[in-house]
Amino acid sequence: MANIEPEKQTLLNQHREKHFTAGEIVRDVIIGVSDGLTVPFALAAGLSGANATSSIVLTAGIAEVAAGAISMGLGGYLAAKSEADHYARELKREQEEIITVPDAEAAEVAGILADYGIEPHEYGPVVNALRKKPQAWLEFMMKFELGLEKPNPRRALHSALTIAIAYVLGGMVPLIPYMFIPRATDAVLASVAVTLVALLIFGYAKGYFTGNKPVKSALQTAFIGAIASAAAFGMAKAVA
């Protein structure tokens, strides 16, 4: 940490704030698990409604889980890569503006600080200090003017793997009963029970980690999963 008075540095060393900083990972897990639980669940229920055997349901379910994990992982990779590319483009544009129109960029810094209620005589020295440190100035503009945080260079790969693994873990849950119960019409009842329990647990954990009401989140997640499976089962039964 750069040039901080010893007294303030001591205070910082003594004070440790407890913040949840794994938001991106949790978001990827939520995306993967929620889709993994509901999509194969709905597929298995739909095939069971069409009088398919447990072996067919299991084969189709595993194939869907594999394809879904690849698709979701690829989507996560492309989304994270797009964010990184966008940041790089804006960084280059902002760097060029600091060089070509420094007075305009300095005025933007002043405007940003003024929006926080800081008076001209107070933000003047800050603006002048930033103009002497181009890299700090650039990072300030990226964060406070554009609202962009520098992405982790490995974010795209991590996102893809996290979403894909979470999808597989979630997707195998509704298929477990079909591994042990030969009749799909019997297995689907067990699948419903197992998946609803998993949805409740997942929803509760999601609410806990995202700062929402865990019980409400659990009920909402289970309700959405139940609607998806009921709709697929009903449509398959209607055309069977």
mmCIF file of C-alpha atoms in Angstrom:
data_model
loop_
_atom_site.group_PDB
_atom_site.id
_atom_site.type_symbol
_atom_site.label_atom_id
_atom_site.label_comp_id
_atom_site.label_asym_id
_atom_site.label_seq_id
_atom_site.Cartn_x
_atom_site.Cartn_y
_atom_site.Cartn_z
ATOM 1 C CA MET A 1 0.000 0.000 0.000
ATOM 2 C CA ALA A 2 1.503 3.349 -1.042
ATOM 3 C CA ASN A 3 2.558 6.224 1.219
ATOM 4 C CA ILE A 4 0.303 6.124 4.268
ATOM 5 C CA GLU A 5 1.106 7.783 7.562
ATOM 6 C CA PRO A 6 2.417 5.288 10.151
ATOM 7 C CA GLU A 7 -0.486 5.978 12.518
ATOM 8 C CA LYS A 8 -3.080 5.304 9.817
ATOM 9 C CA GLN A 9 -1.205 2.226 8.653
ATOM 10 C CA THR A 10 -1.329 0.888 12.212
ATOM 11 C CA LEU A 11 -5.086 1.452 12.318
ATOM 12 C CA LEU A 12 -5.502 -0.382 9.019
ATOM 13 C CA ASN A 13 -3.419 -3.306 10.276
ATOM 14 C CA GLN A 14 -5.544 -3.549 13.410
ATOM 15 C CA HIS A 15 -8.878 -3.233 11.606
ATOM 16 C CA ARG A 16 -10.046 -6.164 9.515
ATOM 17 C CA GLU A 17 -13.424 -5.854 7.816
ATOM 18 C CA LYS A 18 -15.370 -9.009 7.066
ATOM 19 C CA HIS A 19 -16.799 -8.723 3.571
ATOM 20 C CA PHE A 20 -17.903 -11.457 1.220
ATOM 21 C CA THR A 21 -15.596 -11.147 -1.792
ATOM 22 C CA ALA A 22 -16.334 -14.304 -3.779
ATOM 23 C CA GLY A 23 -19.310 -12.841 -5.615
ATOM 24 C CA GLU A 24 -18.216 -13.941 -9.083
ATOM 25 C CA ILE A 25 -17.648 -17.535 -8.007
ATOM 26 C CA VAL A 26 -20.992 -17.684 -6.219
ATOM 27 C CA ARG A 27 -22.727 -16.246 -9.274
ATOM 28 C CA ASP A 28 -21.197 -18.930 -11.490
ATOM 29 C CA VAL A 29 -22.145 -21.672 -9.041
ATOM 30 C CA ILE A 30 -25.713 -20.361 -8.860
ATOM 31 C CA ILE A 31 -26.003 -20.314 -12.651
ATOM 32 C CA GLY A 32 -24.610 -23.831 -13.009
ATOM 33 C CA VAL A 33 -26.445 -25.533 -10.162
ATOM 34 C CA SER A 34 -29.817 -23.873 -10.756
ATOM 35 C CA ASP A 35 -29.836 -24.879 -14.421
ATOM 36 C CA GLY A 36 -28.349 -28.271 -13.606
ATOM 37 C CA LEU A 37 -31.112 -29.067 -11.143
ATOM 38 C CA THR A 38 -34.066 -27.813 -13.166
ATOM 39 C CA VAL A 39 -33.291 -28.739 -16.791
ATOM 40 C CA PRO A 40 -32.391 -32.449 -16.347
ATOM 41 C CA PHE A 41 -35.154 -32.664 -13.742
ATOM 42 C CA ALA A 42 -37.710 -31.411 -16.248
ATOM 43 C CA LEU A 43 -36.306 -33.663 -19.000
ATOM 44 C CA ALA A 44 -36.429 -36.770 -16.798
ATOM 45 C CA ALA A 45 -39.949 -35.963 -15.629
ATOM 46 C CA GLY A 46 -41.063 -35.369 -19.205
ATOM 47 C CA LEU A 47 -39.645 -38.662 -20.447
ATOM 48 C CA SER A 48 -41.191 -40.466 -17.499
ATOM 49 C CA GLY A 49 -44.526 -38.983 -18.481
ATOM 50 C CA ALA A 50 -44.027 -40.437 -21.960
ATOM 51 C CA ASN A 51 -43.690 -43.920 -20.433
ATOM 52 C CA ALA A 52 -39.957 -44.259 -21.142
ATOM 53 C CA THR A 53 -37.932 -46.781 -19.148
ATOM 54 C CA SER A 54 -35.500 -45.739 -16.447
ATOM 55 C CA SER A 55 -32.542 -46.740 -18.618
ATOM 56 C CA ILE A 56 -33.734 -44.474 -21.445
ATOM 57 C CA VAL A 57 -34.390 -41.609 -19.044
ATOM 58 C CA LEU A 58 -30.952 -42.080 -17.497
ATOM 59 C CA THR A 59 -29.186 -42.231 -20.861
ATOM 60 C CA ALA A 60 -30.979 -39.139 -22.136
ATOM 61 C CA GLY A 61 -30.396 -37.357 -18.847
ATOM 62 C CA ILE A 62 -26.656 -38.029 -18.797
ATOM 63 C CA ALA A 63 -26.375 -36.910 -22.419
ATOM 64 C CA GLU A 64 -28.236 -33.705 -21.561
ATOM 65 C CA VAL A 65 -26.043 -33.067 -18.528
ATOM 66 C CA ALA A 66 -22.902 -33.486 -20.637
ATOM 67 C CA ALA A 67 -24.180 -31.251 -23.429
ATOM 68 C CA GLY A 68 -25.555 -28.713 -20.971
ATOM 69 C CA ALA A 69 -22.293 -28.518 -19.036
ATOM 70 C CA ILE A 70 -20.336 -27.871 -22.235
ATOM 71 C CA SER A 71 -22.847 -25.291 -23.441
ATOM 72 C CA MET A 72 -23.102 -23.489 -20.105
ATOM 73 C CA GLY A 73 -19.340 -23.552 -19.599
ATOM 74 C CA LEU A 74 -18.762 -22.142 -23.067
ATOM 75 C CA GLY A 75 -21.344 -19.439 -22.412
ATOM 76 C CA GLY A 76 -19.605 -18.496 -19.169
ATOM 77 C CA TYR A 77 -16.232 -18.372 -20.924
ATOM 78 C CA LEU A 78 -17.498 -16.158 -23.738
ATOM 79 C CA ALA A 79 -19.294 -13.824 -21.324
ATOM 80 C CA ALA A 80 -16.188 -13.362 -19.158
ATOM 81 C CA LYS A 81 -13.988 -12.976 -22.251
ATOM 82 C CA SER A 82 -16.313 -10.297 -23.597
ATOM 83 C CA GLU A 83 -16.070 -8.402 -20.319
ATOM 84 C CA ALA A 84 -12.273 -8.555 -20.451
ATOM 85 C CA ASP A 85 -12.224 -7.393 -24.078
ATOM 86 C CA HIS A 86 -14.575 -4.528 -23.250
ATOM 87 C CA TYR A 87 -12.345 -3.451 -20.371
ATOM 88 C CA ALA A 88 -9.247 -3.532 -22.601
ATOM 89 C CA ARG A 89 -10.958 -1.390 -25.267
ATOM 90 C CA GLU A 90 -12.137 1.183 -22.755
ATOM 91 C CA LEU A 91 -8.732 1.224 -21.063
ATOM 92 C CA LYS A 92 -7.023 2.029 -24.361
ATOM 93 C CA ARG A 93 -9.574 4.723 -25.197
ATOM 94 C CA GLU A 94 -9.247 6.337 -21.772
ATOM 95 C CA GLN A 95 -5.447 6.231 -21.982
ATOM 96 C CA GLU A 96 -5.532 8.023 -25.323
ATOM 97 C CA GLU A 97 -7.881 10.695 -23.950
ATOM 98 C CA ILE A 98 -5.609 11.377 -20.981
ATOM 99 C CA ILE A 99 -2.766 12.009 -23.431
ATOM 100 C CA THR A 100 -4.674 13.977 -26.088
ATOM 101 C CA VAL A 101 -7.191 15.929 -23.971
ATOM 102 C CA PRO A 102 -5.748 16.043 -20.443
ATOM 103 C CA ASP A 103 -7.622 19.219 -19.446
ATOM 104 C CA ALA A 104 -10.976 17.682 -20.353
ATOM 105 C CA GLU A 105 -10.128 14.524 -18.443
ATOM 106 C CA ALA A 106 -9.025 16.581 -15.441
ATOM 107 C CA ALA A 107 -12.342 18.415 -15.585
ATOM 108 C CA GLU A 108 -14.092 15.030 -15.523
ATOM 109 C CA VAL A 109 -12.169 14.101 -12.375
ATOM 110 C CA ALA A 110 -13.269 17.366 -10.806
ATOM 111 C CA GLY A 111 -16.865 16.644 -11.791
ATOM 112 C CA ILE A 112 -16.743 13.159 -10.281
ATOM 113 C CA LEU A 113 -15.392 14.473 -6.988
ATOM 114 C CA ALA A 114 -17.890 17.323 -6.992
ATOM 115 C CA ASP A 115 -20.700 14.780 -7.261
ATOM 116 C CA TYR A 116 -19.575 13.482 -3.889
ATOM 117 C CA GLY A 117 -20.019 16.937 -2.385
ATOM 118 C CA ILE A 118 -16.325 17.825 -2.366
ATOM 119 C CA GLU A 119 -15.649 21.545 -2.787
ATOM 120 C CA PRO A 120 -13.322 22.945 -5.500
ATOM 121 C CA HIS A 121 -10.662 23.988 -3.021
ATOM 122 C CA GLU A 122 -10.702 20.445 -1.657
ATOM 123 C CA TYR A 123 -10.610 18.460 -4.890
ATOM 124 C CA GLY A 124 -8.161 20.806 -6.647
ATOM 125 C CA PRO A 125 -5.073 19.242 -5.031
ATOM 126 C CA VAL A 126 -6.427 15.761 -5.760
ATOM 127 C CA VAL A 127 -6.864 16.558 -9.449
ATOM 128 C CA ASN A 128 -3.367 18.022 -9.661
ATOM 129 C CA ALA A 129 -1.891 15.010 -7.874
ATOM 130 C CA LEU A 130 -3.577 12.598 -10.275
ATOM 131 C CA ARG A 131 -2.306 14.533 -13.293
ATOM 132 C CA LYS A 132 1.222 13.873 -12.051
ATOM 133 C CA LYS A 133 0.555 10.122 -11.863
ATOM 134 C CA PRO A 134 -0.856 8.962 -15.221
ATOM 135 C CA GLN A 135 -1.334 5.334 -14.179
ATOM 136 C CA ALA A 136 -3.257 6.249 -11.035
ATOM 137 C CA TRP A 137 -5.243 8.775 -13.074
ATOM 138 C CA LEU A 138 -6.111 6.098 -15.610
ATOM 139 C CA GLU A 139 -7.218 3.636 -12.930
ATOM 140 C CA PHE A 140 -9.287 6.354 -11.258
ATOM 141 C CA MET A 141 -11.116 7.136 -14.503
ATOM 142 C CA MET A 142 -11.766 3.473 -15.245
ATOM 143 C CA LYS A 143 -13.252 2.872 -11.828
ATOM 144 C CA PHE A 144 -15.101 6.088 -11.073
ATOM 145 C CA GLU A 145 -16.019 7.415 -14.524
ATOM 146 C CA LEU A 146 -16.774 4.153 -16.311
ATOM 147 C CA GLY A 147 -17.511 1.954 -13.307
ATOM 148 C CA LEU A 148 -15.230 -0.813 -14.597
ATOM 149 C CA GLU A 149 -13.070 -3.056 -12.438
ATOM 150 C CA LYS A 150 -9.968 -4.680 -13.880
ATOM 151 C CA PRO A 151 -10.938 -8.304 -14.600
ATOM 152 C CA ASN A 152 -8.885 -11.261 -13.482
ATOM 153 C CA PRO A 153 -6.980 -12.457 -16.594
ATOM 154 C CA ARG A 154 -7.969 -16.054 -15.761
ATOM 155 C CA ARG A 155 -11.585 -15.161 -15.048
ATOM 156 C CA ALA A 156 -12.925 -16.628 -18.327
ATOM 157 C CA LEU A 157 -11.391 -20.054 -17.721
ATOM 158 C CA HIS A 158 -12.402 -20.109 -14.067
ATOM 159 C CA SER A 159 -15.958 -19.111 -14.950
ATOM 160 C CA ALA A 160 -16.257 -21.828 -17.596
ATOM 161 C CA LEU A 161 -14.980 -24.561 -15.282
ATOM 162 C CA THR A 162 -17.063 -23.417 -12.312
ATOM 163 C CA ILE A 163 -20.309 -23.255 -14.279
ATOM 164 C CA ALA A 164 -19.684 -26.581 -16.030
ATOM 165 C CA ILE A 165 -18.795 -28.450 -12.824
ATOM 166 C CA ALA A 166 -21.733 -26.898 -10.961
ATOM 167 C CA TYR A 167 -24.059 -27.916 -13.797
ATOM 168 C CA VAL A 168 -22.861 -31.531 -13.671
ATOM 169 C CA LEU A 169 -23.222 -31.698 -9.881
ATOM 170 C CA GLY A 170 -26.704 -30.229 -10.014
ATOM 171 C CA GLY A 171 -27.757 -32.232 -13.063
ATOM 172 C CA MET A 172 -26.909 -35.626 -11.591
ATOM 173 C CA VAL A 173 -29.174 -35.141 -8.573
ATOM 174 C CA PRO A 174 -32.537 -35.727 -10.317
ATOM 175 C CA LEU A 175 -31.066 -38.692 -12.219
ATOM 176 C CA ILE A 176 -29.881 -40.646 -9.164
ATOM 177 C CA PRO A 177 -33.230 -42.449 -8.556
ATOM 178 C CA TYR A 178 -33.249 -43.739 -12.143
ATOM 179 C CA MET A 179 -29.988 -45.572 -11.403
ATOM 180 C CA PHE A 180 -31.666 -47.747 -8.775
ATOM 181 C CA ILE A 181 -35.379 -47.889 -9.669
ATOM 182 C CA PRO A 182 -36.173 -49.793 -12.931
ATOM 183 C CA ARG A 183 -39.637 -48.344 -13.488
ATOM 184 C CA ALA A 184 -39.499 -44.715 -14.549
ATOM 185 C CA THR A 185 -42.989 -44.022 -13.194
ATOM 186 C CA ASP A 186 -41.715 -45.000 -9.739
ATOM 187 C CA ALA A 187 -38.327 -43.378 -10.168
ATOM 188 C CA VAL A 188 -39.871 -40.032 -11.094
ATOM 189 C CA LEU A 189 -41.553 -39.776 -7.695
ATOM 190 C CA ALA A 190 -38.230 -40.317 -5.957
ATOM 191 C CA SER A 191 -36.603 -37.887 -8.390
ATOM 192 C CA VAL A 192 -39.180 -35.243 -7.521
ATOM 193 C CA ALA A 193 -38.557 -35.686 -3.808
ATOM 194 C CA VAL A 194 -34.765 -35.719 -4.107
ATOM 195 C CA THR A 195 -34.684 -32.730 -6.433
ATOM 196 C CA LEU A 196 -37.074 -30.639 -4.370
ATOM 197 C CA VAL A 197 -34.927 -31.264 -1.296
ATOM 198 C CA ALA A 198 -31.831 -30.302 -3.297
ATOM 199 C CA LEU A 199 -33.579 -27.168 -4.584
ATOM 200 C CA LEU A 200 -34.547 -26.182 -1.052
ATOM 201 C CA ILE A 201 -30.986 -26.681 0.210
ATOM 202 C CA PHE A 202 -29.497 -24.882 -2.784
ATOM 203 C CA GLY A 203 -31.990 -22.028 -2.534
ATOM 204 C CA TYR A 204 -31.270 -21.626 1.161
ATOM 205 C CA ALA A 205 -27.511 -21.542 0.552
ATOM 206 C CA LYS A 206 -27.969 -19.101 -2.322
ATOM 207 C CA GLY A 207 -29.977 -16.750 -0.133
ATOM 208 C CA TYR A 208 -27.459 -17.041 2.688
ATOM 209 C CA PHE A 209 -24.433 -16.201 0.566
ATOM 210 C CA THR A 210 -26.123 -13.448 -1.465
ATOM 211 C CA GLY A 211 -27.501 -11.664 1.585
ATOM 212 C CA ASN A 212 -31.161 -12.424 0.854
ATOM 213 C CA LYS A 213 -33.640 -14.172 3.110
ATOM 214 C CA PRO A 214 -32.542 -17.837 2.994
ATOM 215 C CA VAL A 215 -35.985 -19.340 3.651
ATOM 216 C CA LYS A 216 -37.652 -17.169 1.019
ATOM 217 C CA SER A 217 -34.894 -17.978 -1.474
ATOM 218 C CA ALA A 218 -35.261 -21.707 -0.762
ATOM 219 C CA LEU A 219 -39.019 -21.656 -1.357
ATOM 220 C CA GLN A 220 -38.703 -19.592 -4.549
ATOM 221 C CA THR A 221 -36.036 -21.876 -5.988
ATOM 222 C CA ALA A 222 -38.036 -25.019 -5.191
ATOM 223 C CA PHE A 223 -41.211 -23.473 -6.621
ATOM 224 C CA ILE A 224 -39.560 -22.594 -9.937
ATOM 225 C CA GLY A 225 -38.085 -26.087 -10.239
ATOM 226 C CA ALA A 226 -41.456 -27.658 -9.487
ATOM 227 C CA ILE A 227 -43.173 -25.593 -12.179
ATOM 228 C CA ALA A 228 -40.535 -26.538 -14.772
ATOM 229 C CA SER A 229 -40.818 -30.265 -14.076
ATOM 230 C CA ALA A 230 -44.619 -30.208 -13.902
ATOM 231 C CA ALA A 231 -44.856 -28.420 -17.251
ATOM 232 C CA ALA A 232 -42.505 -30.888 -18.967
ATOM 233 C CA PHE A 233 -44.265 -33.893 -17.434
ATOM 234 C CA GLY A 234 -47.694 -32.589 -18.466
ATOM 235 C CA MET A 235 -46.670 -31.881 -22.063
ATOM 236 C CA ALA A 236 -45.011 -35.280 -22.448
ATOM 237 C CA LYS A 237 -48.078 -37.009 -21.006
ATOM 238 C CA ALA A 238 -50.365 -35.093 -23.357
ATOM 239 C CA VAL A 239 -48.534 -36.183 -26.524
ATOM 240 C CA ALA A 240 -47.724 -39.722 -25.374
#
